[in-house]
Coordinates of C-alpha atoms in Angstrom, one line a residue:
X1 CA -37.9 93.2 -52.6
X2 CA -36.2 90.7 -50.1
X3 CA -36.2 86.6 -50.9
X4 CA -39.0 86.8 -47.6
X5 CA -40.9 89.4 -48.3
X6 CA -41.0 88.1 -51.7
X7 CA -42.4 84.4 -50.5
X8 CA -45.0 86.9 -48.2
X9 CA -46.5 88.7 -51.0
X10 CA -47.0 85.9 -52.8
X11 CA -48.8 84.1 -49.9
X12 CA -50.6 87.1 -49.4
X13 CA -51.7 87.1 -52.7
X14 CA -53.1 83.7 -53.2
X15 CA -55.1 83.7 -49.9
X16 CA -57.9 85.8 -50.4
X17 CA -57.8 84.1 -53.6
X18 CA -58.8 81.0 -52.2
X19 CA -61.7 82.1 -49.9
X20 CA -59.8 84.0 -47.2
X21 CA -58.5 82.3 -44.0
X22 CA -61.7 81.1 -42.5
X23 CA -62.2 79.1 -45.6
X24 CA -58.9 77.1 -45.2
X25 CA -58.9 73.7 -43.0
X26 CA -55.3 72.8 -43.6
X27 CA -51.8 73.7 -45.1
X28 CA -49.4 71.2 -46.0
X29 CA -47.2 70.8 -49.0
X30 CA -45.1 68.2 -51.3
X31 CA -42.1 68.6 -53.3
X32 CA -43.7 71.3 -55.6
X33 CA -47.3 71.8 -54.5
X34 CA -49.0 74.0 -51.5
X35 CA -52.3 71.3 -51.1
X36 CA -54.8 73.0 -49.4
X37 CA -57.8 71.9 -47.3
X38 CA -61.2 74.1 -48.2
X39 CA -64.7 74.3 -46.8
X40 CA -65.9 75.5 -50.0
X41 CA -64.4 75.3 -53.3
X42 CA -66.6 77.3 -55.2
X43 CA -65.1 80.4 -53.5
X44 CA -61.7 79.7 -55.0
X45 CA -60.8 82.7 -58.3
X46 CA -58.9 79.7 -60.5
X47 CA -58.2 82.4 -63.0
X48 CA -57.0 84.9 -60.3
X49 CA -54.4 82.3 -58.9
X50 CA -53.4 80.5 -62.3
X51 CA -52.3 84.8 -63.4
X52 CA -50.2 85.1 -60.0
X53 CA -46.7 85.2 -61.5
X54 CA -44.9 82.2 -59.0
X55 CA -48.1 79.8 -59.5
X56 CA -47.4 77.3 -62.3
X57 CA -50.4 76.0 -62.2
X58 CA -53.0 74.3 -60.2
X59 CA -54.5 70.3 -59.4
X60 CA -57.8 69.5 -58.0
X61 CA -57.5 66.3 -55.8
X62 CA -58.7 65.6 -52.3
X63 CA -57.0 68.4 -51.7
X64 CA -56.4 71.8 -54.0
X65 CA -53.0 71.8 -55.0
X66 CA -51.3 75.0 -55.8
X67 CA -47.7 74.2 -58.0
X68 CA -45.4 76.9 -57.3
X69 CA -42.7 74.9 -58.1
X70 CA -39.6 73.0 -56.1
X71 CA -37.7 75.0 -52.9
X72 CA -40.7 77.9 -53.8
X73 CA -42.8 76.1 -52.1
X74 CA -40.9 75.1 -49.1
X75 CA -41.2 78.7 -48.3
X76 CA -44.2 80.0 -49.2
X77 CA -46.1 77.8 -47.1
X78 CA -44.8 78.9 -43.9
X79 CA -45.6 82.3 -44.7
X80 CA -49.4 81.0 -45.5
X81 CA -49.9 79.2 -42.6
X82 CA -48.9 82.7 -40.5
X83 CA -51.4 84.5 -42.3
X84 CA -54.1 82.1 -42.7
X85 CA -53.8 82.1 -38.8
X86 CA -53.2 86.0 -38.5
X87 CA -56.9 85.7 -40.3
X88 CA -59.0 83.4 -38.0
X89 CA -56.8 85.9 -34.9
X90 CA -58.6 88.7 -36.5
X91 CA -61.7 89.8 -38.0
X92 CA -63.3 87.6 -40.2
X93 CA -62.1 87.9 -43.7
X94 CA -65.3 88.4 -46.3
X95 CA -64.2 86.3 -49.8
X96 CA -63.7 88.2 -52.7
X97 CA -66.2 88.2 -55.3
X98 CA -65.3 85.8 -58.3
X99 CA -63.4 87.9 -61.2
X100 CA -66.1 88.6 -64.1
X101 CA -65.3 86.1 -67.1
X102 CA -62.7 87.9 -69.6
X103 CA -64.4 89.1 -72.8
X104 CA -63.9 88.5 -76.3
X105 CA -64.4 86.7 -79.4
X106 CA -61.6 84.7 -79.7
X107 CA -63.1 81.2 -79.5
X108 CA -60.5 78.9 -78.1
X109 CA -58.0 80.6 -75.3
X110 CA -55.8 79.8 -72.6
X111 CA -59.1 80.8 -70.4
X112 CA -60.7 78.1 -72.0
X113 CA -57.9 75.3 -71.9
X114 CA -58.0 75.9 -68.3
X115 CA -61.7 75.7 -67.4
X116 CA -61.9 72.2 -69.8
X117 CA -58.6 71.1 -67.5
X118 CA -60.6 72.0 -64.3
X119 CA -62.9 69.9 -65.5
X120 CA -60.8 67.2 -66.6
X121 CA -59.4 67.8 -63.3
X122 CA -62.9 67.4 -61.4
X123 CA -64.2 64.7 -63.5
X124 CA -60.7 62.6 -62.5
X125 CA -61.2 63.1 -58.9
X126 CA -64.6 62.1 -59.0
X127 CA -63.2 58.4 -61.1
X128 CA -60.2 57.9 -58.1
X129 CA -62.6 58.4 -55.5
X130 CA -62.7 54.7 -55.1
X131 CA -61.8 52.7 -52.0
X132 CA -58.6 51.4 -53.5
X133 CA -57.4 54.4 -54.7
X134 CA -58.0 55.9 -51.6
X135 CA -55.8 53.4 -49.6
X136 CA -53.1 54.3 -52.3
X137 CA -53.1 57.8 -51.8
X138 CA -52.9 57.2 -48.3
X139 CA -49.6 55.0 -48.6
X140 CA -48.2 58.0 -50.6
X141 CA -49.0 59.8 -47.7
X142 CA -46.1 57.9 -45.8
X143 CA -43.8 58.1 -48.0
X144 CA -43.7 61.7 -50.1
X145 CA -42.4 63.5 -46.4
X146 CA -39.4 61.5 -46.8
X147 CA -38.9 62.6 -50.3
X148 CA -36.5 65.4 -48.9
X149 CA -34.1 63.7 -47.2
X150 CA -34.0 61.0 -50.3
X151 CA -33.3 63.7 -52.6
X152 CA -30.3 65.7 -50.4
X153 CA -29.0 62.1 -48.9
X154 CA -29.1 61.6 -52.5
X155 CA -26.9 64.2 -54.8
X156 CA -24.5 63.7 -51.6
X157 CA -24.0 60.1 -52.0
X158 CA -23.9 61.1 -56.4
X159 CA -20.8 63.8 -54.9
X160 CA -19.1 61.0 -53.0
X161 CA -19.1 58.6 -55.3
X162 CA -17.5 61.5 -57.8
X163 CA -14.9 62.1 -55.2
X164 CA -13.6 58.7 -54.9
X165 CA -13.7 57.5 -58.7
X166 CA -11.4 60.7 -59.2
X167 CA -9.5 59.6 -56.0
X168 CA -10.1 63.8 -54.3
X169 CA -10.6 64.7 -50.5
X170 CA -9.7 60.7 -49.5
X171 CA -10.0 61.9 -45.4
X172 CA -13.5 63.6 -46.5
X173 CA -15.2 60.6 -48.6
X174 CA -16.0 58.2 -45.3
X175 CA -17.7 61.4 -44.0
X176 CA -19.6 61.8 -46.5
X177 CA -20.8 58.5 -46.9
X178 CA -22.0 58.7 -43.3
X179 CA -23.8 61.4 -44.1
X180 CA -25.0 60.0 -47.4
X181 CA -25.9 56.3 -45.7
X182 CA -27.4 57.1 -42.1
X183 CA -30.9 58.3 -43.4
X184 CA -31.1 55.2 -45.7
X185 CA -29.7 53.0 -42.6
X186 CA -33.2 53.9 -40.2
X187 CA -35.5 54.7 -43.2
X188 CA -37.5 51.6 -41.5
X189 CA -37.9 54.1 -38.7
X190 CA -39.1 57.0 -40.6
X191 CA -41.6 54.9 -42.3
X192 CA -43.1 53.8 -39.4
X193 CA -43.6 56.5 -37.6
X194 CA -45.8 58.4 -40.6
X195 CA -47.3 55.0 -41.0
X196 CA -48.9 55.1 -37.4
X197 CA -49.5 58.8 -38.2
X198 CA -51.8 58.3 -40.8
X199 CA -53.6 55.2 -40.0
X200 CA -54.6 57.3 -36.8
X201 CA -52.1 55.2 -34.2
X202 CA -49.7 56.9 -32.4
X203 CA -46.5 58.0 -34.3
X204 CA -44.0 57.5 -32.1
X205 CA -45.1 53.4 -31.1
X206 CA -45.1 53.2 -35.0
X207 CA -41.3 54.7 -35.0
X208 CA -40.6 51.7 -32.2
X209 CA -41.9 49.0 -33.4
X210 CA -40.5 49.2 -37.1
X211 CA -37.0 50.5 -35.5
X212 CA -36.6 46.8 -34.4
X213 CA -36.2 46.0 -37.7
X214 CA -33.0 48.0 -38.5
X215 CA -31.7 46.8 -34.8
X216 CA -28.0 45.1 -34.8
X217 CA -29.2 42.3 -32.6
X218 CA -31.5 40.8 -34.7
X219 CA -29.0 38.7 -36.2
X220 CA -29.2 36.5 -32.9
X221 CA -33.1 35.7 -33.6
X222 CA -34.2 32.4 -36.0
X223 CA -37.5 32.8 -37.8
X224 CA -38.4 30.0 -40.1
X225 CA -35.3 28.2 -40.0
X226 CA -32.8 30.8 -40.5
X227 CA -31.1 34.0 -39.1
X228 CA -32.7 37.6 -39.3
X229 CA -30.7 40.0 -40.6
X230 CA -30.8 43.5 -39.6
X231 CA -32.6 45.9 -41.8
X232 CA -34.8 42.5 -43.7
X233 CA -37.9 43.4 -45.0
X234 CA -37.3 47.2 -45.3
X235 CA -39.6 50.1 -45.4
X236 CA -42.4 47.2 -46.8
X237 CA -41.6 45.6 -43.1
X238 CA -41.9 48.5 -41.2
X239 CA -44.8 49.5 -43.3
X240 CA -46.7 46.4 -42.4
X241 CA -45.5 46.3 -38.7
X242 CA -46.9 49.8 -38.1
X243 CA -49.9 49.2 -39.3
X244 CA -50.2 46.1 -37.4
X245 CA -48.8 48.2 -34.2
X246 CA -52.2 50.7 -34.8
X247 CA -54.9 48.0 -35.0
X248 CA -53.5 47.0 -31.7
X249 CA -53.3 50.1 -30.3
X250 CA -56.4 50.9 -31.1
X251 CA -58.0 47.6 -29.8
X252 CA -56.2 48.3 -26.8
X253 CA -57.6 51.8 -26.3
X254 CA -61.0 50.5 -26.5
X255 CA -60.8 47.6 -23.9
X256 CA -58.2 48.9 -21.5
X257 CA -59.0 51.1 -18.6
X258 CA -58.1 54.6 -18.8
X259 CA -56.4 54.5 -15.1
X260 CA -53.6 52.2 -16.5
X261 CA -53.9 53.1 -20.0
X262 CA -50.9 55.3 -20.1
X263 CA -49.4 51.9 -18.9
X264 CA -50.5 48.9 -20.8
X265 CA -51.0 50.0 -24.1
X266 CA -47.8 51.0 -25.2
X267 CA -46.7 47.8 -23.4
X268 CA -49.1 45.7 -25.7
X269 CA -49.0 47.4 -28.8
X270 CA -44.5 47.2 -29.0
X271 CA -44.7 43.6 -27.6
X272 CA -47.3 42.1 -30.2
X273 CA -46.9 44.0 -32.9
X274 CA -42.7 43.5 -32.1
X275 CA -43.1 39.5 -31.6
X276 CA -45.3 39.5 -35.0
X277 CA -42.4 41.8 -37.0
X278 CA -39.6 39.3 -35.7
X279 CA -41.2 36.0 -36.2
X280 CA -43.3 36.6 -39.1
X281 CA -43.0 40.0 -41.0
X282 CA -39.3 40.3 -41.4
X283 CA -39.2 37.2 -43.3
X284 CA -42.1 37.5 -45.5
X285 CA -41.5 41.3 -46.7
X286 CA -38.0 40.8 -46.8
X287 CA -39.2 37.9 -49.4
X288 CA -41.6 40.2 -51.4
X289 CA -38.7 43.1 -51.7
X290 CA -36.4 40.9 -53.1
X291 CA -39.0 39.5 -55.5
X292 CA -39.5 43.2 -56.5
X293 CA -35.6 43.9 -57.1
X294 CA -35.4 40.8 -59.0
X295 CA -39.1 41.4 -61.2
X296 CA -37.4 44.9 -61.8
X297 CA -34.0 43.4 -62.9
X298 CA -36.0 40.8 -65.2
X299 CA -38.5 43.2 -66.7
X300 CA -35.8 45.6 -68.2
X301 CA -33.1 42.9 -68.9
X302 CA -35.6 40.6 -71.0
X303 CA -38.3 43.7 -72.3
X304 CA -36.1 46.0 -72.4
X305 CA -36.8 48.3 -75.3
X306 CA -40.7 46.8 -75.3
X307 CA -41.1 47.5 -71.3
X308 CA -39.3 50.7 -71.7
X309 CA -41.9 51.9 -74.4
X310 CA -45.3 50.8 -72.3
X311 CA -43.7 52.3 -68.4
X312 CA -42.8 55.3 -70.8
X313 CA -46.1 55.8 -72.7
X314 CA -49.0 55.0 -70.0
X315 CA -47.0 56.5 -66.5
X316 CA -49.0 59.7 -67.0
X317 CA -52.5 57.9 -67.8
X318 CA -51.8 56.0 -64.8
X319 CA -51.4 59.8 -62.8
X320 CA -54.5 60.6 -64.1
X321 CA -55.7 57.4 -62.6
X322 CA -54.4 58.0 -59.5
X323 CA -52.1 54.2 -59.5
X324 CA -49.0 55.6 -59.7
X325 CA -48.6 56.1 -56.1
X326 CA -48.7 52.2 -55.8
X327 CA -44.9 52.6 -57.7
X328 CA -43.8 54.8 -54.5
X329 CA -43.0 52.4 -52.1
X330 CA -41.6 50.2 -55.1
X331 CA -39.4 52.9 -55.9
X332 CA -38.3 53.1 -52.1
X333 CA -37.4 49.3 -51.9
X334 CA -35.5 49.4 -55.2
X335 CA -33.2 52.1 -53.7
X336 CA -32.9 50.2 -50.2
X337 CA -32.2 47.3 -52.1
X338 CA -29.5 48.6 -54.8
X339 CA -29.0 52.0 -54.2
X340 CA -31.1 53.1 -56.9
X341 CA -34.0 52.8 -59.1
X342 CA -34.3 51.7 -62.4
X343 CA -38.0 52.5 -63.1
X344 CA -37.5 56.8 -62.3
X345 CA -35.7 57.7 -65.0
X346 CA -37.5 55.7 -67.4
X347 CA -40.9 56.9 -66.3
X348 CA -39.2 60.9 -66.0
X349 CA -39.2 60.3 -70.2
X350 CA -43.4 60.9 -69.7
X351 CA -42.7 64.2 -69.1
X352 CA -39.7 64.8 -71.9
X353 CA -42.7 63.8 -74.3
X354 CA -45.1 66.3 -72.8
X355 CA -42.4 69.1 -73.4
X356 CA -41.4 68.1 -77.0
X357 CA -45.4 68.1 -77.6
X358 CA -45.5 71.7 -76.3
X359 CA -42.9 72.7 -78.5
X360 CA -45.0 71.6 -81.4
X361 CA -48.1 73.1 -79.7
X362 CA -46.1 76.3 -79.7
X363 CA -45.1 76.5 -83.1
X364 CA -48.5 74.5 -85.1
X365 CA -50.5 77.9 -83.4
X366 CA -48.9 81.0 -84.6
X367 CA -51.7 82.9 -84.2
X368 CA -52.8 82.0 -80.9
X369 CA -51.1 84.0 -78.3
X370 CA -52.8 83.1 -75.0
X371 CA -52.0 79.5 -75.2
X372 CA -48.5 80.2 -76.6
X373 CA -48.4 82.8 -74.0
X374 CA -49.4 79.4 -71.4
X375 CA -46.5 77.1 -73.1
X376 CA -43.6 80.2 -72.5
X377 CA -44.6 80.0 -68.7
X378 CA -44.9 76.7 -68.6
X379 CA -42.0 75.4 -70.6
X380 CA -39.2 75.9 -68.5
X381 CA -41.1 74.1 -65.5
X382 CA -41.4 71.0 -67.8
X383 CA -37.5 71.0 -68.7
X384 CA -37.2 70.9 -65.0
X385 CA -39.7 68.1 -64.1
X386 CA -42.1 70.8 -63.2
X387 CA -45.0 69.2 -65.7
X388 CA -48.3 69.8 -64.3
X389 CA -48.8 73.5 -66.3
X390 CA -48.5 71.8 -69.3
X391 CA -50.6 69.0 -69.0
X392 CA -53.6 70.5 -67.3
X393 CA -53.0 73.6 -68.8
X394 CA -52.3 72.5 -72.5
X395 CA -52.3 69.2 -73.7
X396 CA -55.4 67.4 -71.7
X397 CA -57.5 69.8 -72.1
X398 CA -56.9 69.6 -76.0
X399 CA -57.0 66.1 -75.8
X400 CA -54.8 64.7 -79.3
X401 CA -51.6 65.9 -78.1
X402 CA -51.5 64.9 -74.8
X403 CA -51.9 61.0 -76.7
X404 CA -48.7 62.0 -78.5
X405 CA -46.9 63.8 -75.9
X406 CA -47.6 60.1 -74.1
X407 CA -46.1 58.6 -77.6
X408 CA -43.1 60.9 -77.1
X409 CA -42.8 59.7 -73.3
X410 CA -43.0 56.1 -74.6
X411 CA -39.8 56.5 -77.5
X412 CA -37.9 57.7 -74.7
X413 CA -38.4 55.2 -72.1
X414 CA -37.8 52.5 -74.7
X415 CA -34.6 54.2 -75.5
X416 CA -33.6 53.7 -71.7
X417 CA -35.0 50.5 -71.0
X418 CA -32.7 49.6 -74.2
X419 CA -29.4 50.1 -72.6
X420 CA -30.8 48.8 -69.9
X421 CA -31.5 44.9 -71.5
X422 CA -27.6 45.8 -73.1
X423 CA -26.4 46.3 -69.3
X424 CA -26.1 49.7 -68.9
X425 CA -28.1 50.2 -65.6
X426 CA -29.7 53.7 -65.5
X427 CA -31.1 54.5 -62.1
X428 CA -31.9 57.2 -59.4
X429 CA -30.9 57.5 -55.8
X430 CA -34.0 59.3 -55.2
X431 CA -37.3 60.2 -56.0
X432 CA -39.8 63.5 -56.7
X433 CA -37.3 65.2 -59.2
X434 CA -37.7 64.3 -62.9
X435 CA -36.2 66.2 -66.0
X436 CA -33.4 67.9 -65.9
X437 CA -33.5 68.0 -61.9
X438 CA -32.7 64.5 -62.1
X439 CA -29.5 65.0 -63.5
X440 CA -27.6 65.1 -60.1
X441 CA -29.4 61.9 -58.6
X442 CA -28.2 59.4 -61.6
X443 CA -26.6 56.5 -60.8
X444 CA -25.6 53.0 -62.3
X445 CA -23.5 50.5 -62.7
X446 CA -21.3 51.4 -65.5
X447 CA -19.9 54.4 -64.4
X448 CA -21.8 58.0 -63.6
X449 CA -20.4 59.3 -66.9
X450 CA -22.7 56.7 -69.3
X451 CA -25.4 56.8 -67.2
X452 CA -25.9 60.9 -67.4
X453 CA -25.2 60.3 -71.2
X454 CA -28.1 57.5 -71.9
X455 CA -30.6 59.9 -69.7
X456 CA -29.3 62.9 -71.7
X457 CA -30.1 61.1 -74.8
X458 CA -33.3 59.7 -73.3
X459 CA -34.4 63.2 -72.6
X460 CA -34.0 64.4 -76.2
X461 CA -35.3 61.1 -77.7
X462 CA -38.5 61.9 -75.9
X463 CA -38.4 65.6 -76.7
X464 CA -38.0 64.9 -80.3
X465 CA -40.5 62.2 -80.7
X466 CA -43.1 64.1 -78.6
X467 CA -42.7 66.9 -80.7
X468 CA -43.0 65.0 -84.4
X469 CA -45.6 62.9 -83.3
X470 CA -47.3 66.0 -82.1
X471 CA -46.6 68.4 -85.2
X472 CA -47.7 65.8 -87.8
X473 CA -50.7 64.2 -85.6
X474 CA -51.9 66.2 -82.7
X475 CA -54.0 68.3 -84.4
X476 CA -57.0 68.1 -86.8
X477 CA -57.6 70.5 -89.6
X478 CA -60.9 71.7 -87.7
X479 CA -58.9 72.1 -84.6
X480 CA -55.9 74.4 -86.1
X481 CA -58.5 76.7 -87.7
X482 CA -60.6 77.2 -84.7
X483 CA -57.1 77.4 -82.4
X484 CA -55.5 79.9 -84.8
X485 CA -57.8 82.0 -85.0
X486 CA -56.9 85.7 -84.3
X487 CA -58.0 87.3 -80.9
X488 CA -59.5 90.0 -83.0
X489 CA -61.6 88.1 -84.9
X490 CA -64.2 85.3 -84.8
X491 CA -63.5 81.4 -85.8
X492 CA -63.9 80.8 -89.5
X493 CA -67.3 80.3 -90.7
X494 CA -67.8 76.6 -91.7
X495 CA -70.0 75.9 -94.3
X496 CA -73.2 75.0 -94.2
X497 CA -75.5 71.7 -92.5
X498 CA -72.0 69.7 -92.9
X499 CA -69.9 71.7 -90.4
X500 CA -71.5 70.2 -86.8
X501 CA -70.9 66.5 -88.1
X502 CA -68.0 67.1 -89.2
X503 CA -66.7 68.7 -85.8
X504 CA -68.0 65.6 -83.9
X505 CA -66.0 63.5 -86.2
X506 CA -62.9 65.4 -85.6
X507 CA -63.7 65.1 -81.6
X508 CA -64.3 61.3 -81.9

């Protein structure tokens, strides 16, 4: 079967799977997820999709998420969207009936895992529904479309640094820095334009007013005593002066007459929100990003090991909280700033700690193939960055080892943030990849060489403390023998009146 047809069939099978085309409202997708808008969830087979061979896994948000994993993804959702609207073109598609619950005695299964993570899942969603939260997601809105070009822009500017530390291709290098540089140069631009997108302005006045920030000529202009320079206050800047670019627009659409409409409010909206960003917003966010470069620099030069250990340990409660979309634009000022960020690969050790605590899951349950059956699928995602099978398909719902797959995550960001109080810088020119995918976006200021080696040995500090801290502790006596339990056969009795307390206890 061809690459396309391939990326087809596998659209074609998760669509009736999710309530037919009439029960989609929209398609979009992220670096490794198709996030899907539905009338009605309850039509969606879970089982069904999770047994499709490309999906990974799947994430119940404010929208369902389907992982199918990084560049899979990038083509399956085309070849959705065509049949989702082939669908409404036709006859109206009639949902499939929900698969009948798989049989058997076997007391704890993959099955299971998955319906507590759904949940898990659920009951999240219902926690980050909160007004703040909201407004975060939204600001990760803006910037997760970008992820792309950070990530190709990227590995290119990793290659042409390469290139000129070994002294190769010297008539090649300045071309690809160009190529490497010019997204970064008018990233102000890009953020501006999804800003005004999803506060509900128009994206294109967005895209103007924050482009005046990267303009040349703002040198000649003096706010608060002292000379703009082009490109101060970043993507924070152009975040703020495209938001302040839709509340006028929006005030202008209400109080302007539609005949000149077309006329004065673009006119109004570029002009105040452009006299504001000059005079006022420049200065201030260009004050708050470097107060974040130089918190980030002091954090890991004076914690260290200690800071390392906490970013490491808590990043993925702070996904299930739904706050680690508030690092995102962080992230996007450190690499503006420096040309990379220190807090990626430290928080990428969260999911080394997950992987190492699969291992152990893997090996503590010889009896218990479905969930082994799980971690073999899932495994090689989570070497890649990938880590969303494992956690909602695994650890969470088990609950102990996802506390020491965070332990593992912890050891191996306090490993990084180590080096990094001793002066070895370990950073990322991008964001979105994490594992082993990160490997080509390291960068640092002791050479590329040290930093890859210090990640490396990040990695397998994380792998190896997530999997002790697993084998020895994740697991209760109670839980291994109701987990290993043969397919064939029933849990173990317990004995007598003592049993339920005692399971409680083991819960607690």
């Amino acid at each position: 079967m061809s690459e396309e047809n391939k990326h087809r069939a596998t659209a074609a099978a998760i669509l009736p799977l999710v309530g037919g085309a009439a029960n989609v409202t929209s398609v979009a997708h992220c670096m490794t997820r198709l996030r899907l808008g539905l009338r009605d969830r309850s039509l969606v087979q879970e089982e069904g999709l999770k047994a499709l061979p490309a999906v990974m896994g799947v994430v119940e948000d404010d929208t369902y998420q389907i992982v199918l994993g990084p560049g899979t993804v990038n083509r399956v959702t085309p070849e959705f969207e065509a049949l989702v609207e082939e669908g409404r073109a036709g006859a109206p598609e009639e949902p499939a009936a929900p698969a009948a619950p798989a049989g058997g005695s076997d007391p704890v299964t993959a099955e299971e895992l998955a319906a507590q993570g759904a949940a898990l899942r659920a009951e999240r969603k219902a926690r980050n529904a909160t007004p703040f939260k909201l407004f975060l997601r939204r600001i990760a809105n803006i910037f997760v479309p970008l992820i792309p070009a950070l990530i190709g822009c990227g590995i290119i500017a990793g290659l042409n640094g390469l290139l000129v530390n070994l002294g190769w291709l010297p008539g090649v290098t300045p071309a690809l820095a160009a190529i490497a540089s010019g997204f970064m140069a008018l990233i102000a631009v890009f953020v501006g334009y999804n800003t005004a997108k999803e506060f509900g302005g128009t994206p294109i006045l967005g895209g103007a007013v924050a482009s005046i920030i990267v303009y040349a000529k703002v040198a000649d202009v003096e706010a608060f005593g002292q000379h703009l320079s082009p490109g101060q206050g970043g993507v924070l800047g152009a975040l703020a002066a495209a938001c302040l670019g839709v509340y006028v627009e929006k005030r202008c659409r209400r109080w302007v007459p539609e005949s000149v409409d077309v006329l004065v409010t673009p006119t109004v909206t570029v002009l105040v929100s452009g006299l504001a960003t000059l005079f006022g917003l420049m200065f201030l966010a260009g004050e708050v990003s470097a107060w974040i470069g130089d918190a980030a620099d002091w954090l890991l030069a004076h914690g260290g090991a200690g800071a390392g250990f906490l970013l490491g340990g808590l990043f993925l409660p702070l996904v299930m909280l739904g706050l680690h979309q508030a690092l995102i634009p962080i992230h996007t000022t450190l690499i503006e700033g420096s040309g990379f960020t220190v807090l990626l690969p430290i928080l990428a050790m969260a999911g080394a700690g997950q992987v190492g605590a699969a291992l152990a899951i893997y090996l503590r349950l010889p009896r218990n193939t479905s969930i082994r059956t799980t971690i073999k699928s899932a495994l090689w995602p989570g070497f890649l960055g990938v880590g969303e099978p494992l956690i909602y398909g695994v650890s969470l719902p088990l609950g102990r080892p996802f506390i020491t797959a965070c332990a593992g995550g912890a050891f191996g960001g306090a490993f990084v943030g180590l080096f990094n109080q001793l002066g070895t810088d370990v950073g990322s020119t991008a964001i979105g990849p994490s594992g082993w995918a990160l490997f080509p976006l390291l960068d640092g200021n002791h050479g590329l060489a040290r930093t890859i080696a210090v990640y490396a040995a990040g990695l397998l500090v994380g792998y190896v403390a997530g999997f002790v801290a697993t084998y020895w502790f994740g697991f209760t006596r109670t839980m291994l023998e109701e987990l290993n339990a043969a397919p064939d056969e029933p849990a173990p009795a317990a004995p007598a009146p003592v049993a339920a307390e005692e399971r409680v206890a083991e819960k607690v």
